[in-house]
PDB file of C-alpha atoms in Angstrom:
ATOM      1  CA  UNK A1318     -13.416 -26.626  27.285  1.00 67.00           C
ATOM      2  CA  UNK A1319     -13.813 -24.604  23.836  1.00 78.00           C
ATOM      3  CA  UNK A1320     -10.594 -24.247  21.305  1.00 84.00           C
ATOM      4  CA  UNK A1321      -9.840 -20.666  20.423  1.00 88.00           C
ATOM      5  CA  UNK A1322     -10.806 -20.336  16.905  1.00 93.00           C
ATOM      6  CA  UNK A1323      -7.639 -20.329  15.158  1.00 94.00           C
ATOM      7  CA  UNK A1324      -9.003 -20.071  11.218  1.00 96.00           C
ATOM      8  CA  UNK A1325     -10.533 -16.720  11.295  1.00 96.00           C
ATOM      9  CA  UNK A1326     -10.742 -14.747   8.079  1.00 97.00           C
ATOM     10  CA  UNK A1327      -7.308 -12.402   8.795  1.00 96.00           C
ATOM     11  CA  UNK A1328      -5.377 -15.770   9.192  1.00 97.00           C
ATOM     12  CA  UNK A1329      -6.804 -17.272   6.562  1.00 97.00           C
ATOM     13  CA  UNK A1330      -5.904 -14.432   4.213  1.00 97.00           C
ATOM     14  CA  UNK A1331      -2.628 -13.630   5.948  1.00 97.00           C
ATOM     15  CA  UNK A1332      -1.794 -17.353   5.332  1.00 97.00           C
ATOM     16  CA  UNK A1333      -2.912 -17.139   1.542  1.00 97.00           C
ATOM     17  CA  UNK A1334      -0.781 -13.999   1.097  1.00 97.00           C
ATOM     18  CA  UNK A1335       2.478 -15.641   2.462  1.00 97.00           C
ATOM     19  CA  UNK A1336       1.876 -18.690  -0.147  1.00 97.00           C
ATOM     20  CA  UNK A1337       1.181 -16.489  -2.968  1.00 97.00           C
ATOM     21  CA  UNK A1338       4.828 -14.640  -2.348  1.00 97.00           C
ATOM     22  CA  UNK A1339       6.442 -17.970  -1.614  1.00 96.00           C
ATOM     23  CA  UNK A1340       5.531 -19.401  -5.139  1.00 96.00           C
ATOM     24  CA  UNK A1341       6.362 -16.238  -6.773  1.00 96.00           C
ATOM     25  CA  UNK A1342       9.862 -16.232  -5.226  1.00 95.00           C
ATOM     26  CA  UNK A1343       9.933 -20.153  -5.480  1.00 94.00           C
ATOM     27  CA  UNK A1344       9.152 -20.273  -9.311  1.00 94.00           C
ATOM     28  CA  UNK A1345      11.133 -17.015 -10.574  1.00 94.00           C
ATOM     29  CA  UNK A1346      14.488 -18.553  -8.603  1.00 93.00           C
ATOM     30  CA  UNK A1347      13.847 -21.328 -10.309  1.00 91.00           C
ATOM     31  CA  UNK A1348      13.527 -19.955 -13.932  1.00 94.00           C
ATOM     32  CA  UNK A1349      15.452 -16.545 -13.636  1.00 95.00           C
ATOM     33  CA  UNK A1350      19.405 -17.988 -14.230  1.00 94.00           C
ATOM     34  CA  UNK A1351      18.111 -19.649 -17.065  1.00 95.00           C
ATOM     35  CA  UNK A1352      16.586 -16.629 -18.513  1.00 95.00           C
ATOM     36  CA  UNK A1353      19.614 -14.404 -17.604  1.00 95.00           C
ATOM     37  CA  UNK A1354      21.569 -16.774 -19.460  1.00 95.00           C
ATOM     38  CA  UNK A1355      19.601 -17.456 -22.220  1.00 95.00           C
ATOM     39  CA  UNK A1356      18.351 -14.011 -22.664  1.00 95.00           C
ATOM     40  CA  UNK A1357      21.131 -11.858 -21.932  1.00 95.00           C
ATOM     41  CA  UNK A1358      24.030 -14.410 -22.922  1.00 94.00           C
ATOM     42  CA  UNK A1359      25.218 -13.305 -19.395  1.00 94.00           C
ATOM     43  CA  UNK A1360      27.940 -15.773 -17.717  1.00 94.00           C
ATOM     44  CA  UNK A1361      27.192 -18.611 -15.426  1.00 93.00           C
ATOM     45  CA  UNK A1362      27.950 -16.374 -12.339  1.00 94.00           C
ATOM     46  CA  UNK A1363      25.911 -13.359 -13.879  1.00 94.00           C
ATOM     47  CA  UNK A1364      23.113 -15.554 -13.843  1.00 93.00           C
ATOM     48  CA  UNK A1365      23.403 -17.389 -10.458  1.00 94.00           C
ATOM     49  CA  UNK A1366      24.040 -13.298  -9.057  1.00 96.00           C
ATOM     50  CA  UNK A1367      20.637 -12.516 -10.833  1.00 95.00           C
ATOM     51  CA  UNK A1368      18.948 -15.333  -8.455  1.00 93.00           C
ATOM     52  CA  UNK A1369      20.904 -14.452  -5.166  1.00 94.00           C
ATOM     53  CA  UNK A1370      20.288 -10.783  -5.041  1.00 97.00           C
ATOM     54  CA  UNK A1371      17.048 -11.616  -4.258  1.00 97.00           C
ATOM     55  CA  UNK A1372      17.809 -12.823  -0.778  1.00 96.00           C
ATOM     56  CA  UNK A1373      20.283 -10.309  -0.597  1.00 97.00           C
ATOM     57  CA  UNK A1374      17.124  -7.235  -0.962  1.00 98.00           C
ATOM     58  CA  UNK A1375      15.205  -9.333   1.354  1.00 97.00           C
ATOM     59  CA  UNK A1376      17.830  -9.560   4.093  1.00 97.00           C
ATOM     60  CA  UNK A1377      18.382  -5.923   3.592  1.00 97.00           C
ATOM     61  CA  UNK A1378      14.591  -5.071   3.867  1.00 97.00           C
ATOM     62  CA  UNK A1379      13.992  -7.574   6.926  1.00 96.00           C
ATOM     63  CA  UNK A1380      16.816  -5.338   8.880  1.00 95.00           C
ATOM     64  CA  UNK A1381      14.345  -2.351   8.913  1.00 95.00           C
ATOM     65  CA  UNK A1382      11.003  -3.781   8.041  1.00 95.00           C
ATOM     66  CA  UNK A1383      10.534  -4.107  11.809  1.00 91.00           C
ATOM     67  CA  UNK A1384      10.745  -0.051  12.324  1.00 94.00           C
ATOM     68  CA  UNK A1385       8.253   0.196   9.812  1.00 94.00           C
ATOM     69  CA  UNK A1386       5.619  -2.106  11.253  1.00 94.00           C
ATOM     70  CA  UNK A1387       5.818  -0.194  14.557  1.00 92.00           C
ATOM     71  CA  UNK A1388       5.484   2.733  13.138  1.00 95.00           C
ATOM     72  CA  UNK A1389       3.195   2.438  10.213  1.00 95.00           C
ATOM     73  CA  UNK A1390       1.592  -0.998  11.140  1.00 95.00           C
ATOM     74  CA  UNK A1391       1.916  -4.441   9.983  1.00 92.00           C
ATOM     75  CA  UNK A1392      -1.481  -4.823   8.147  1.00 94.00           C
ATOM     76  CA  UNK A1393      -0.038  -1.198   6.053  1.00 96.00           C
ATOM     77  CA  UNK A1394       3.301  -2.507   5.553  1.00 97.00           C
ATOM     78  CA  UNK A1395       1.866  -5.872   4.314  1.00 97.00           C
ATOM     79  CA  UNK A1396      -0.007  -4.016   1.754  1.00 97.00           C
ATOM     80  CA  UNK A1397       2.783  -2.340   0.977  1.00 97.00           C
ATOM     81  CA  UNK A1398       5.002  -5.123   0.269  1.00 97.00           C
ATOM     82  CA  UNK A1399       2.352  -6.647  -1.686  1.00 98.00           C
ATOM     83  CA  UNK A1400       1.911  -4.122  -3.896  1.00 98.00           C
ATOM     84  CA  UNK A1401       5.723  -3.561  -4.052  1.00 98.00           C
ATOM     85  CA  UNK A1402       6.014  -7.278  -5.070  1.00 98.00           C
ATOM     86  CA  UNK A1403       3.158  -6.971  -7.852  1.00 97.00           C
ATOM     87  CA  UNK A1404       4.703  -4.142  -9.029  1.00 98.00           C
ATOM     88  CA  UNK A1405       8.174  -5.628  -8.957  1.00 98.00           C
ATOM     89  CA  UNK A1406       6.954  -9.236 -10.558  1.00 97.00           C
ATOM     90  CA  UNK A1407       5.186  -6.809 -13.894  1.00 97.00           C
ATOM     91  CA  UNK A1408       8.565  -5.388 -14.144  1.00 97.00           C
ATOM     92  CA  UNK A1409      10.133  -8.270 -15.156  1.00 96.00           C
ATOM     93  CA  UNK A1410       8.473  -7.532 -18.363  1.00 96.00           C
ATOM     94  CA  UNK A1411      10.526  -4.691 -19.273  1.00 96.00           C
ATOM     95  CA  UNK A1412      13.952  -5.682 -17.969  1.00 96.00           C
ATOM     96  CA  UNK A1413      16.223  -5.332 -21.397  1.00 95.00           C
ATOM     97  CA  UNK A1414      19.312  -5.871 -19.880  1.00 95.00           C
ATOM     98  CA  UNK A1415      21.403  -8.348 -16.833  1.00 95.00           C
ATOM     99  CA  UNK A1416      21.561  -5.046 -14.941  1.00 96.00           C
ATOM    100  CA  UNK A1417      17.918  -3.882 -15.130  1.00 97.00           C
ATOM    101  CA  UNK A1418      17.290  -7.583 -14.244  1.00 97.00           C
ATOM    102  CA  UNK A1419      19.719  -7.079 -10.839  1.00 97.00           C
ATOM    103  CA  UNK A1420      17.835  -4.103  -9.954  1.00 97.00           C
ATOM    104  CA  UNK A1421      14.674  -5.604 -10.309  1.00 98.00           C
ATOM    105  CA  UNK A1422      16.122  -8.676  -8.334  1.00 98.00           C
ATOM    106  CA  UNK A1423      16.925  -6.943  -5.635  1.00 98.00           C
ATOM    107  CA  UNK A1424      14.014  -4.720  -5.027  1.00 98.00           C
ATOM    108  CA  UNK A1425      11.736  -7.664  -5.815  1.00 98.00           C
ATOM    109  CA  UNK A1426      13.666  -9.287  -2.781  1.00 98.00           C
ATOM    110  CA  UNK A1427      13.163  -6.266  -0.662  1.00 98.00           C
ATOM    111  CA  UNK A1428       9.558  -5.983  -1.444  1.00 98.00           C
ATOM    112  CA  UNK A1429       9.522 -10.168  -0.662  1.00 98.00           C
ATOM    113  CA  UNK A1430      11.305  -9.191   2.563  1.00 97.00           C
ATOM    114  CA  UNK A1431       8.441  -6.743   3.650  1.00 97.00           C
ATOM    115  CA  UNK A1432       5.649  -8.459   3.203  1.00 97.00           C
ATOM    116  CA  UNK A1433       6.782 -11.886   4.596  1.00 96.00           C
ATOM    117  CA  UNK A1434       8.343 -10.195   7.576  1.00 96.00           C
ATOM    118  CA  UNK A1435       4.811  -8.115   7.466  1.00 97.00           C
ATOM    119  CA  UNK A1436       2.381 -11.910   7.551  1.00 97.00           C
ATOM    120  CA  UNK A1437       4.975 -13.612  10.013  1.00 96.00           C
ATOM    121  CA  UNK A1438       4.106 -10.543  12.480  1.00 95.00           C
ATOM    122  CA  UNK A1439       0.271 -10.806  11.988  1.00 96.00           C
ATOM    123  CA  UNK A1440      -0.088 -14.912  12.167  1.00 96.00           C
ATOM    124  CA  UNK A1441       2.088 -14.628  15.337  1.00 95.00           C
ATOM    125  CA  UNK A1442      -0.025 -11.782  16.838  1.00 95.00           C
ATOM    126  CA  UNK A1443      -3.432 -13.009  15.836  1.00 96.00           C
ATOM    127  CA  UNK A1444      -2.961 -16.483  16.562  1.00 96.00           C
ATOM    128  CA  UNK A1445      -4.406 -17.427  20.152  1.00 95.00           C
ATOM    129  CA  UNK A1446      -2.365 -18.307  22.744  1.00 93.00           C
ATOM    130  CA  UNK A1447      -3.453 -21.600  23.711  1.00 92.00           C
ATOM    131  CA  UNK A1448      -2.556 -22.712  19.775  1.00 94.00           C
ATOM    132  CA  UNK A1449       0.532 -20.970  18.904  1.00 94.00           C
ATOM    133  CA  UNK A1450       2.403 -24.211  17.845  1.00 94.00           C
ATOM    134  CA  UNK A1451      -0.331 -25.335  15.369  1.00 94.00           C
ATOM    135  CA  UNK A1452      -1.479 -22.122  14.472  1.00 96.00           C
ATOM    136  CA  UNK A1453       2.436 -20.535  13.399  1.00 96.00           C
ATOM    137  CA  UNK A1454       2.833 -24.292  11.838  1.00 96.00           C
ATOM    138  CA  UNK A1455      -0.146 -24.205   9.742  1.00 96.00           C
ATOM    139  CA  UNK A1456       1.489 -20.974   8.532  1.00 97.00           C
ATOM    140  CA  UNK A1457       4.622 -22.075   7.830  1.00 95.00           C
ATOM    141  CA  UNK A1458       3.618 -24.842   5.970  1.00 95.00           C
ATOM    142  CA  UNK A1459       1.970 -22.403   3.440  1.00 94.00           C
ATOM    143  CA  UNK A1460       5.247 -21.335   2.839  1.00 91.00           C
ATOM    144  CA  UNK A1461       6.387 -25.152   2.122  1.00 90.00           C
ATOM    145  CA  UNK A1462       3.544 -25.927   0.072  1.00 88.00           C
TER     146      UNK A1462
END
């Protein structure tokens, strides 16, 4: 009996997208207190805020990312979130102050929020049936990795 063929070119790139916004969120968590601090001069709890409100736009976003996928479509909204999350990542650029960096933050988490809510909707409705387990933990390891 034939495997269903599990590495087809949408999971492939779905699975590529979700690394790509892992590492971004991975590496700017890891560097963005420092820079708040360093930066800004902001206080210890300014700058562990300036991390956190991250999670706290992508939690937000998550809550009615779902609506948008059924109406608008998950390959659409994953589009949009990466686009959002380009856009978001350039702004860093231009942030001249610890409360331009919080909005940024935050939107940046919301635009995080999309488009890995977005990829975890495609892997789990593209992957076939018979290899759910290995197919969603292929994809969750690109998140690890």
């Amino acid at each position: 009996m034939e495997k269903a063929k599990l590495w087809t070119k949408e999971y492939i790139i779905t699975t590529f997208v979700n690394f790509l916004a892992a590492m971004n969120y991975y590496l700017l968590m890891i560097v963005i207190s420092e820079y708040a601090m360093n930066e800004f001069h902001s206080s210890s709890s300014q700058a562990g805020f300036t991390a956190s409100i991250f999670v706290i736009g992508a939690l937000i976003a998550r809550l009615f990312v779902g609506k948008w996928i059924a109406r608008v479509g998950y390959k659409k909204m994953l589009c949009v979130g990466v686009i959002a999350s380009i856009v978001m990542t350039l702004t860093y650029f231009g942030a001249n102050s610890v409360a331009l960096l919080l909005v940024i933050r935050f939107f940046h988490g919301a635009a995080f929020g999309i488009t890995s809510t977005s990829s975890a909707t495609i892997v789990a409705d593209i992957v076939p049936k018979d290899r759910k387990g290995e197919g969603i933990g292929y994809y969750s390891l690109s998140q690890t990795l």
